[in-house]
């Protein structure tokens, strides 16, 4: 049987790379699903086409008109939801529920940004705050505005969310009026490719607004210019390379990084095992350890528990982890699929060996036999729980992210200062969560954790029914974090648009500025 080749959509046409290319696999069975190559594809003309064709066409539309196109894009995904979920299961190793998390997340984010567009209305520029009086006379003022950058938004995505990662970045950039060139992670790019085929067929966006580079990036990032934006999601070491590329260093292309994170869940001192909050905490930890086999940037990696409760938490979690059926997502009853690639499996196993130097293994399944998988096939890892001694330094637990179904219990003294000290050793995270009803504890810990995080989740039994948990990134809230997490920020409703726009202070007479803004589409 001839293997499908996945082409790139560059310069307004489908283009294939040279050579045999790389195989995209089903990570549960290792069956080859397609091949992809970006060798020989010319990135520079593709970027220029986006800048010169897509940029002006998008900037000619108002934010509301772009929002209408974002809405149509969301509707297109909704219409093809089942097919996209199927591809996510075969190429991503996702269970149906994991695949829905990605695809429905993409649809919900597109819908949310369509609403943001509708709310902002028929504007082309955004007025940022009130005019500031600059002298004695109210006539001389300064007014900040945001206007769309004239470059291309290059999006480099991680393997774990091929639909949501693509959509959440594209929705924001396109609404802001920037053309997008997206590069999915190669290993799981079947879904992003299909999504693009649908998008191109539907002709929703003006020519040059959306481009797709399949396969390796090559010199893509080196070619960026000063009006371009690079939004990257992936590992910290790749981010470090991208920060040093000439477009960023020499020409001032803007870069946003979403990288690693050692997210923590802290159980408060007031929580008893018979409470709703305790149950909520256990559910969130279990979901984060096993959903997408733990390959979620927001997944809980460190579990802080008051010393007196650590034995109970350990037993409860180990019990629930034992009940998780691991195997081929196609097989009835499977709750956790494989890791995405052989490399991820190696990285997870290496990472666990490192953590095991600082902690004790509490739950693992050596010799795991995944359900519905040919003998010896698939990139499976066992759900793994570790525990460190109270007061132990455990440096690897606070510095090494194992991107798989693993987490470590860290007993603490039950007081907010120690919880904050331990969590902040992670050196900057996307999200950490506090499970407590004790207002004094929650207040001290929240404000202590805030400088080290992009988001702090307050878990209590009172919101258990309605909350998606800390692992779900919501379009209205910022996603990103300081330090290790990349020091970036995405989403956050209207806030997200600012990355793709230039903030400019306009200084002059108030009546003139008012006229300029009116004529310019504020
Ligand atoms: P990765 O190896 O850094 O790859 C991420 C993306 O970068 C892929 O599209 C990859 O393409 C591309 N890439 C690699 N080298 C490049 C280069 N020299 N120039 C341009 N692009 C390059 O990360 P990953 O293994 O896919 O993802 C796992 C990591 O991502 C984890 O550490 C996780 O914490 C992090 N992550 C963070 C978030 C967040 O929102 N903060 C979300 C998800 C994941 P190829 O696939 O073609 O190599």
Coordinates of C-alpha atoms and ligand atoms in Angstrom, one line a residue:
X1 CA 0.0 0.0 0.0
X2 CA 1.3 3.5 -0.9
X3 CA 1.9 5.6 2.2
X4 CA 0.2 9.0 2.2
X5 CA 2.6 12.0 1.9
X6 CA 1.6 15.0 3.8
X7 CA 2.3 18.3 2.0
X8 CA 2.9 21.7 3.3
X9 CA 0.6 24.7 2.3
X10 CA 3.0 27.5 1.5
X11 CA 2.7 30.5 -0.8
X12 CA -0.9 29.7 -1.3
X13 CA -0.3 26.1 -2.7
X14 CA 0.3 22.6 -1.5
X15 CA 4.0 21.7 -1.8
X16 CA 5.8 18.5 -1.1
X17 CA 9.4 18.2 0.3
X18 CA 12.1 16.2 -1.2
X19 CA 13.3 12.7 -0.3
X20 CA 11.7 9.8 1.5
X21 CA 10.8 11.9 4.5
X22 CA 9.9 10.8 8.1
X23 CA 7.3 8.4 9.1
X24 CA 4.3 9.4 11.3
X25 CA 3.3 6.5 13.5
X26 CA 0.5 5.2 15.5
X27 CA 2.2 5.2 18.9
X28 CA 0.2 2.3 20.2
X29 CA 1.0 -0.1 17.4
X30 CA 4.0 1.6 15.6
X31 CA 2.1 1.3 12.3
X32 CA 3.2 3.9 9.7
X33 CA 0.4 6.3 9.0
X34 CA 2.0 8.8 6.6
X35 CA 5.3 10.3 5.6
X36 CA 6.4 13.9 5.7
X37 CA 9.4 15.9 4.4
X38 CA 10.2 19.6 4.4
X39 CA 13.5 19.2 2.7
X40 CA 14.0 21.6 -0.1
X41 CA 10.9 23.7 0.7
X42 CA 11.6 27.4 0.4
X43 CA 10.6 29.1 3.6
X44 CA 11.6 32.7 2.7
X45 CA 9.1 33.1 -0.2
X46 CA 6.4 31.5 1.9
X47 CA 7.0 34.0 4.7
X48 CA 7.0 36.9 2.2
X49 CA 3.8 35.7 0.6
X50 CA 2.1 35.8 4.0
X51 CA 3.5 39.2 4.8
X52 CA 2.6 40.8 1.5
X53 CA -0.6 39.0 0.6
X54 CA -2.1 37.8 3.8
X55 CA -1.2 40.8 6.0
X56 CA -2.8 43.6 4.0
X57 CA -5.9 41.5 3.3
X58 CA -6.4 40.8 7.0
X59 CA -5.6 44.4 8.1
X60 CA -8.3 45.6 5.6
X61 CA -10.9 43.7 7.7
X62 CA -12.2 45.0 11.0
X63 CA -11.7 43.0 14.1
X64 CA -15.4 42.0 14.0
X65 CA -15.0 40.8 10.4
X66 CA -12.0 38.7 11.4
X67 CA -14.0 37.4 14.4
X68 CA -16.6 36.2 11.9
X69 CA -14.0 34.2 10.1
X70 CA -12.7 32.8 13.4
X71 CA -16.3 31.7 14.1
X72 CA -16.5 30.0 10.7
X73 CA -13.3 28.2 11.4
X74 CA -14.6 26.9 14.7
X75 CA -17.8 25.8 13.0
X76 CA -15.7 24.0 10.4
X77 CA -13.9 22.1 13.1
X78 CA -17.2 21.3 14.8
X79 CA -18.6 19.9 11.6
X80 CA -15.5 17.6 11.2
X81 CA -15.1 16.9 14.8
X82 CA -15.4 13.1 14.7
X83 CA -12.9 12.7 11.9
X84 CA -10.4 15.0 13.8
X85 CA -10.9 13.0 17.0
X86 CA -10.2 9.8 15.1
X87 CA -6.9 11.2 13.8
X88 CA -5.9 12.4 17.2
X89 CA -6.5 8.8 18.5
X90 CA -4.5 7.1 15.8
X91 CA -1.6 9.5 15.5
X92 CA -1.5 10.9 19.0
X93 CA -2.1 7.8 21.1
X94 CA -5.0 9.6 22.7
X95 CA -8.0 7.9 24.2
X96 CA -11.3 9.2 22.8
X97 CA -11.7 11.4 25.9
X98 CA -8.1 12.8 25.5
X99 CA -8.7 13.4 21.9
X100 CA -11.9 15.3 22.7
X101 CA -10.0 17.4 25.1
X102 CA -7.7 18.6 22.3
X103 CA -10.3 19.0 19.5
X104 CA -13.1 20.4 21.7
X105 CA -10.5 22.7 23.3
X106 CA -9.7 24.0 19.8
X107 CA -13.3 24.6 19.0
X108 CA -14.1 26.3 22.3
X109 CA -11.1 28.6 22.0
X110 CA -12.0 29.6 18.4
X111 CA -15.6 30.3 19.6
X112 CA -14.3 32.4 22.5
X113 CA -12.1 34.5 20.2
X114 CA -15.0 34.9 17.7
X115 CA -17.0 36.4 20.6
X116 CA -14.0 38.6 21.6
X117 CA -14.0 39.9 18.0
X118 CA -17.8 40.5 18.0
X119 CA -17.4 42.4 21.3
X120 CA -14.6 44.6 20.1
X121 CA -16.6 45.4 17.0
X122 CA -15.7 47.2 13.8
X123 CA -12.3 48.5 14.8
X124 CA -8.9 48.1 13.3
X125 CA -6.9 49.6 16.1
X126 CA -7.3 49.3 19.9
X127 CA -7.2 52.3 22.3
X128 CA -5.2 51.3 25.3
X129 CA -6.4 53.1 28.4
X130 CA -7.3 56.8 28.9
X131 CA -5.5 59.8 27.4
X132 CA -2.9 61.1 29.8
X133 CA -2.7 64.9 30.3
X134 CA 1.0 65.9 29.7
X135 CA 1.2 69.4 30.9
X136 CA -0.9 72.1 32.5
X137 CA -3.3 72.3 29.7
X138 CA -5.7 69.4 29.1
X139 CA -5.1 70.0 25.4
X140 CA -1.7 68.3 25.3
X141 CA -2.2 64.6 25.9
X142 CA -0.6 61.2 25.2
X143 CA -2.8 58.3 24.1
X144 CA -1.6 54.7 23.8
X145 CA -2.9 52.6 20.9
X146 CA -2.3 49.1 19.6
X147 CA -2.1 48.5 15.9
X148 CA -1.4 45.3 14.0
X149 CA 2.2 44.4 13.2
X150 CA 3.0 44.1 9.5
X151 CA 4.8 40.8 9.6
X152 CA 3.9 37.2 9.8
X153 CA 3.0 35.2 13.0
X154 CA 5.1 32.0 13.0
X155 CA 3.7 29.4 15.3
X156 CA 5.8 26.4 16.4
X157 CA 3.8 23.9 18.3
X158 CA 4.4 21.0 20.7
X159 CA 3.3 17.4 19.8
X160 CA 0.8 17.1 22.6
X161 CA -2.0 19.4 21.4
X162 CA -2.0 19.4 17.6
X163 CA -5.5 20.8 17.4
X164 CA -5.8 23.1 20.4
X165 CA -2.2 24.3 20.1
X166 CA -2.7 25.3 16.5
X167 CA -6.1 26.9 17.0
X168 CA -5.4 28.8 20.2
X169 CA -2.4 30.6 18.7
X170 CA -4.0 31.1 15.2
X171 CA -7.3 32.5 16.7
X172 CA -5.5 35.2 18.5
X173 CA -3.1 36.2 15.7
X174 CA -5.8 36.2 13.0
X175 CA -8.1 38.2 15.2
X176 CA -5.3 40.7 15.7
X177 CA -4.9 40.8 11.9
X178 CA -1.6 38.9 11.4
X179 CA -1.2 36.1 8.9
X180 CA -0.2 32.8 10.4
X181 CA 2.4 30.3 9.4
X182 CA 2.0 27.3 11.6
X183 CA 4.5 24.5 12.1
X184 CA 3.1 21.5 14.1
X185 CA 5.4 19.1 15.8
X186 CA 6.3 16.5 13.2
X187 CA 5.4 13.3 15.2
X188 CA 1.6 14.1 15.7
X189 CA 1.0 16.3 12.7
X190 CA -1.6 14.2 10.9
X191 CA -4.4 16.0 12.7
X192 CA -3.0 19.5 12.0
X193 CA -2.6 18.6 8.3
X194 CA -6.2 17.4 8.0
X195 CA -7.4 20.5 9.8
X196 CA -5.5 22.6 7.2
X197 CA -6.9 20.6 4.3
X198 CA -10.4 21.5 5.6
X199 CA -9.4 25.1 6.1
X200 CA -8.0 25.5 2.6
X201 CA -10.9 23.7 1.0
X202 CA -13.4 25.9 2.8
X203 CA -11.6 29.1 1.7
X204 CA -12.5 31.0 4.8
X205 CA -9.4 33.1 5.0
X206 CA -8.0 35.5 2.4
X207 CA -5.0 34.2 0.4
X208 CA -1.8 34.3 2.4
X209 CA -3.5 34.4 5.8
X210 CA -2.9 30.8 6.7
X211 CA 0.2 28.7 5.8
X212 CA 1.4 25.3 7.1
X213 CA 4.9 24.0 7.2
X214 CA 4.9 20.2 7.7
X215 CA 8.0 18.4 9.0
X216 CA 11.2 20.0 10.3
X217 CA 11.5 23.8 10.7
X218 CA 14.9 24.1 8.9
X219 CA 15.9 27.8 8.7
X220 CA 12.3 29.1 9.2
X221 CA 13.0 31.0 12.4
X222 CA 16.3 32.4 11.1
X223 CA 14.3 34.2 8.4
X224 CA 12.2 36.2 10.7
X225 CA 12.1 40.0 10.4
X226 CA 11.5 42.8 12.8
X227 CA 7.7 43.0 12.3
X228 CA 7.3 39.2 12.7
X229 CA 6.2 37.3 15.8
X230 CA 7.3 33.8 16.9
X231 CA 5.1 32.0 19.3
X232 CA 6.7 28.8 20.4
X233 CA 5.4 25.9 22.6
X234 CA 7.8 23.1 23.5
X235 CA 10.9 22.2 25.5
X236 CA 13.1 24.7 27.2
X237 CA 16.2 23.6 25.3
X238 CA 14.5 24.2 21.9
X239 CA 13.3 27.6 23.3
X240 CA 16.9 28.5 24.2
X241 CA 18.0 27.8 20.6
X242 CA 15.1 29.8 19.1
X243 CA 15.9 32.8 21.4
X244 CA 19.3 33.0 19.8
X245 CA 18.3 33.0 16.2
X246 CA 19.2 36.1 14.2
X247 CA 15.7 37.2 13.5
X248 CA 15.1 37.5 17.2
X249 CA 18.5 38.7 18.3
X250 CA 19.5 41.0 15.4
X251 CA 16.2 42.1 13.9
X252 CA 13.9 42.2 16.8
X253 CA 11.3 39.7 15.8
X254 CA 9.0 39.2 18.8
X255 CA 9.1 35.9 20.6
X256 CA 6.8 34.3 23.1
X257 CA 7.8 31.0 24.8
X258 CA 5.6 28.4 26.5
X259 CA 8.0 25.8 27.9
X260 CA 8.4 23.3 30.7
X261 CA 6.7 23.6 34.1
X262 CA 6.8 21.7 37.3
X263 CA 3.2 22.4 38.3
X264 CA 2.3 21.7 41.9
X265 CA -0.9 20.8 43.7
X266 CA -0.9 21.8 47.4
X267 CA -3.3 20.1 49.9
X268 CA -4.2 22.6 52.7
X269 CA -3.8 21.7 56.4
X270 CA -7.5 21.9 57.0
X271 CA -8.6 19.3 54.5
X272 CA -9.7 15.9 55.9
X273 CA -10.1 12.7 53.9
X274 CA -13.8 12.7 54.3
X275 CA -14.3 16.1 52.7
X276 CA -15.4 17.0 49.2
X277 CA -12.2 19.1 48.8
X278 CA -10.0 16.0 49.4
X279 CA -12.0 14.1 46.8
X280 CA -11.7 16.9 44.3
X281 CA -7.9 17.1 45.0
X282 CA -7.5 13.4 44.4
X283 CA -9.5 13.5 41.2
X284 CA -7.5 16.4 39.8
X285 CA -4.2 14.7 40.6
X286 CA -5.3 11.5 39.0
X287 CA -6.7 13.2 35.9
X288 CA -3.5 15.1 35.4
X289 CA -1.3 12.1 35.8
X290 CA -3.2 10.0 33.3
X291 CA -4.9 12.3 30.9
X292 CA -2.9 12.2 27.6
X293 CA -0.6 9.9 29.5
X294 CA 0.6 12.9 31.5
X295 CA 1.8 14.7 28.4
X296 CA 0.2 18.0 29.3
X297 CA 2.2 21.2 30.0
X298 CA -0.2 22.0 32.9
X299 CA -0.2 18.5 34.5
X300 CA 0.5 18.2 38.2
X301 CA 4.1 17.0 38.7
X302 CA 4.5 17.7 42.4
X303 CA 1.9 16.9 45.1
X304 CA 2.4 18.8 48.4
X305 CA 0.7 17.1 51.3
X306 CA 0.8 17.9 55.0
X307 CA 3.0 15.3 56.6
X308 CA 0.2 13.8 58.7
X309 CA -1.8 13.0 55.6
X310 CA 0.9 11.9 53.2
X311 CA 0.5 8.1 53.9
X312 CA -3.3 8.4 53.3
X313 CA -2.8 10.4 50.1
X314 CA -0.2 7.9 48.9
X315 CA -2.4 4.9 49.5
X316 CA -5.5 6.6 47.9
X317 CA -3.6 7.6 44.8
X318 CA -1.8 4.3 44.4
X319 CA -5.2 2.5 44.7
X320 CA -6.8 4.7 42.0
X321 CA -3.7 4.5 39.7
X322 CA -3.8 0.6 39.9
X323 CA -7.3 0.8 38.4
X324 CA -6.2 2.7 35.3
X325 CA -6.3 0.4 32.3
X326 CA -3.4 1.2 30.0
X327 CA -3.4 0.2 26.3
X328 CA -4.4 0.9 22.7
X329 CA -7.0 3.7 22.8
X330 CA -9.0 1.7 20.2
X331 CA -9.6 -1.0 22.8
X332 CA -12.7 -0.9 25.0
X333 CA -12.1 0.1 28.6
X334 CA -8.6 1.6 28.1
X335 CA -8.2 4.8 30.2
X336 CA -4.6 5.7 29.3
X337 CA -2.8 5.4 26.0
X338 CA 0.9 5.4 25.0
X339 CA 3.4 8.2 25.0
X340 CA 3.6 10.0 21.7
X341 CA 7.0 8.8 20.4
X342 CA 9.8 6.4 21.1
X343 CA 11.9 9.5 22.1
X344 CA 9.3 10.6 24.6
X345 CA 9.4 7.1 26.1
X346 CA 13.1 7.2 26.5
X347 CA 12.9 10.7 28.0
X348 CA 10.3 9.6 30.5
X349 CA 12.2 6.6 31.6
X350 CA 15.5 8.6 31.9
X351 CA 13.6 11.2 33.9
X352 CA 12.1 8.7 36.2
X353 CA 15.5 7.2 36.9
X354 CA 16.6 10.7 37.9
X355 CA 13.7 11.3 40.2
X356 CA 14.2 7.9 41.8
X357 CA 17.5 9.2 43.1
X358 CA 15.7 11.7 45.2
X359 CA 12.5 9.8 46.0
X360 CA 11.0 6.4 46.6
X361 CA 8.8 4.6 44.1
X362 CA 5.3 4.2 45.6
X363 CA 3.4 3.0 42.5
X364 CA 4.6 1.6 39.2
X365 CA 3.8 -1.4 37.0
X366 CA 7.1 -3.0 35.9
X367 CA 6.4 -5.3 32.9
X368 CA 3.2 -3.5 32.1
X369 CA 1.3 -5.4 29.4
X370 CA -0.8 -2.8 27.5
X371 CA -4.3 -4.0 26.4
X372 CA -5.0 -4.5 22.7
X373 CA -1.4 -4.0 21.6
X374 CA 0.7 -6.4 19.6
X375 CA 3.4 -7.9 21.8
X376 CA 6.4 -5.6 22.2
X377 CA 4.8 -2.7 20.3
X378 CA 3.9 0.8 21.3
X379 CA 5.5 3.5 23.4
X380 CA 3.9 2.8 26.8
X381 CA 4.9 3.9 30.2
X382 CA 3.4 2.9 33.5
X383 CA 1.6 5.4 35.7
X384 CA 4.2 6.2 38.3
X385 CA 4.0 7.8 41.8
X386 CA 7.0 8.7 43.8
X387 CA 7.4 10.1 47.3
X388 CA 10.3 12.1 48.9
X389 CA 11.2 12.2 52.6
X390 CA 9.8 15.1 54.6
X391 CA 12.4 17.9 54.5
X392 CA 14.4 16.3 51.7
X393 CA 16.1 18.7 49.3
X394 CA 15.1 16.4 46.3
X395 CA 16.7 18.8 43.7
X396 CA 15.6 16.7 40.7
X397 CA 12.0 16.7 41.7
X398 CA 12.0 20.5 41.7
X399 CA 14.0 20.9 38.5
X400 CA 13.3 18.0 36.1
X401 CA 10.0 17.8 34.3
X402 CA 9.0 14.2 33.4
X403 CA 6.6 14.7 30.5
X404 CA 4.6 11.5 31.2
X405 CA 2.2 9.8 33.7
X406 CA 4.3 10.5 36.8
X407 CA 4.2 12.7 39.9
X408 CA 5.9 13.0 43.2
X409 CA 4.4 13.4 46.7
X410 CA 6.3 16.0 48.8
X411 CA 5.3 16.1 52.5
X412 CA 5.4 19.6 54.0
X413 CA 4.7 21.1 57.5
X414 CA 1.2 22.3 56.6
X415 CA 2.0 26.0 56.7
X416 CA 1.9 28.4 53.8
X417 CA 5.5 29.7 53.9
X418 CA 6.9 26.1 53.5
X419 CA 4.4 25.3 50.7
X420 CA 5.4 28.5 48.9
X421 CA 9.1 27.8 49.4
X422 CA 8.9 24.3 48.0
X423 CA 6.6 25.1 45.1
X424 CA 8.7 28.1 44.0
X425 CA 11.8 25.9 43.8
X426 CA 10.3 24.9 40.5
X427 CA 11.6 28.3 39.3
X428 CA 8.5 29.5 37.5
X429 CA 5.4 27.5 36.5
X430 CA 2.3 27.6 34.3
X431 CA -0.2 26.8 37.1
X432 CA -0.2 25.6 40.7
X433 CA -3.2 24.7 42.7
X434 CA -4.3 25.0 46.3
X435 CA -6.9 22.7 47.8
X436 CA -8.2 24.3 51.0
X437 CA -11.1 26.1 52.6
X438 CA -8.9 27.9 55.1
X439 CA -9.0 31.5 54.0
X440 CA -5.9 32.6 55.9
X441 CA -3.8 29.7 54.4
X442 CA -5.2 30.2 50.9
X443 CA -4.6 33.9 51.0
X444 CA -1.0 33.7 52.2
X445 CA -0.2 30.8 49.8
X446 CA -1.9 32.4 46.8
X447 CA -0.1 35.7 47.1
X448 CA 3.2 33.8 47.8
X449 CA 2.8 31.7 44.7
X450 CA 1.5 34.4 42.3
X451 CA 4.9 35.9 41.3
X452 CA 6.1 32.4 40.3
X453 CA 3.1 31.5 38.2
X454 CA 0.9 32.5 35.3
X455 CA -2.2 31.0 37.0
X456 CA -3.1 29.9 40.6
X457 CA -6.0 27.5 40.9
X458 CA -8.1 27.5 44.1
X459 CA -9.7 24.1 44.5
X460 CA -12.4 23.7 47.0
X461 CA -15.4 21.3 47.3
X462 CA -17.6 24.3 46.5
X463 CA -16.5 24.4 42.9
X464 CA -15.9 20.7 42.3
X465 CA -19.0 20.2 40.2
X466 CA -18.3 23.1 37.8
X467 CA -14.5 23.2 37.6
X468 CA -12.5 21.7 34.7
X469 CA -9.5 21.5 37.2
X470 CA -6.1 23.3 36.9
X471 CA -5.0 21.3 33.9
X472 CA -7.4 23.0 31.5
X473 CA -6.3 26.2 29.8
X474 CA -9.2 28.6 29.3
X475 CA -9.2 31.2 26.5
X476 CA -10.3 34.0 28.8
X477 CA -7.4 33.5 31.3
X478 CA -3.7 34.0 30.6
X479 CA -1.6 30.9 29.8
X480 CA 2.1 31.1 30.4
X481 CA 4.5 31.5 33.3
X482 CA 7.7 33.1 34.4
X483 CA 11.2 31.6 34.4
X484 CA 11.4 27.9 33.5
X485 CA 7.9 28.1 32.0
X486 CA 9.3 30.3 29.3
X487 CA 8.4 33.8 30.7
X488 CA 5.6 34.0 28.1
X489 CA 1.9 34.8 28.1
X490 CA -0.8 33.7 25.6
X491 CA -4.6 34.0 25.6
X492 CA -6.2 35.9 28.4
X493 CA -9.1 37.1 26.1
X494 CA -8.4 40.5 24.6
X495 CA -5.0 40.6 26.4
X496 CA -3.7 38.0 24.0
X497 CA -4.0 40.3 21.0
X498 CA -1.3 42.6 22.3
X499 CA 1.5 40.2 21.3
X500 CA 0.6 40.6 17.7
X501 CA 0.1 44.4 17.9
X502 CA 2.4 47.3 18.4
X503 CA 1.7 49.6 21.4
X504 CA 2.4 53.2 20.4
X505 CA 2.1 56.4 22.4
X506 CA 0.6 59.1 20.3
X507 CA 1.5 62.5 21.7
X508 CA -0.2 65.8 20.6
X509 CA -3.3 67.8 20.9
X510 CA -6.3 66.0 22.1
X511 CA -8.7 67.1 19.4
X512 CA -6.2 66.0 16.7
X513 CA -5.6 62.7 18.4
X514 CA -9.3 62.1 18.6
X515 CA -9.7 62.7 14.9
X516 CA -6.7 60.5 14.0
X517 CA -8.1 57.6 16.0
X518 CA -11.6 58.0 14.6
X519 CA -10.3 58.0 11.0
X520 CA -8.0 55.1 11.8
X521 CA -10.7 52.9 13.0
X522 CA -10.4 53.0 16.8
Ligands
LIG1 P1 10.3 20.3 21.3 O1 11.1 19.2 21.0 O2 10.9 21.5 21.9 O3 9.4 20.6 20.0 C1 8.5 21.6 20.0 C2 8.4 22.2 18.6 O4 9.6 22.8 18.2 C3 8.1 21.1 17.5 O5 7.3 21.6 16.6 C4 9.5 20.9 16.9 O6 9.5 20.4 15.6 C5 10.0 22.3 17.0 N1 11.5 22.4 16.9 C6 12.4 21.6 17.4 N2 13.6 22.1 17.1 C7 13.4 23.2 16.4 C8 14.3 24.2 15.8 N3 15.6 24.1 15.9 N4 13.8 25.3 15.2 C9 12.5 25.4 15.1 N5 11.6 24.5 15.6 C10 12.1 23.5 16.3 O7 9.2 19.9 22.4 P2 8.2 18.7 22.3 O8 8.9 17.5 22.7 O9 7.3 18.7 21.1 O10 7.2 19.0 23.5 C11 7.4 18.7 24.8 C12 7.7 19.9 25.7 O11 6.9 21.0 25.4 C13 7.6 19.6 27.1 O12 8.8 19.9 27.8 C14 6.5 20.5 27.6 O13 6.6 21.0 28.9 C15 6.5 21.6 26.6 N6 5.1 22.1 26.5 C16 4.8 23.3 27.0 C17 3.5 23.8 26.8 C18 3.1 25.1 27.3 O14 2.0 25.6 27.0 N7 3.9 25.8 28.1 C19 2.5 23.0 26.1 C20 2.9 21.8 25.7 C21 4.2 21.3 25.8 P3 9.7 18.9 15.3 O15 8.6 18.1 15.9 O16 9.7 18.8 13.8 O17 11.0 18.5 15.9

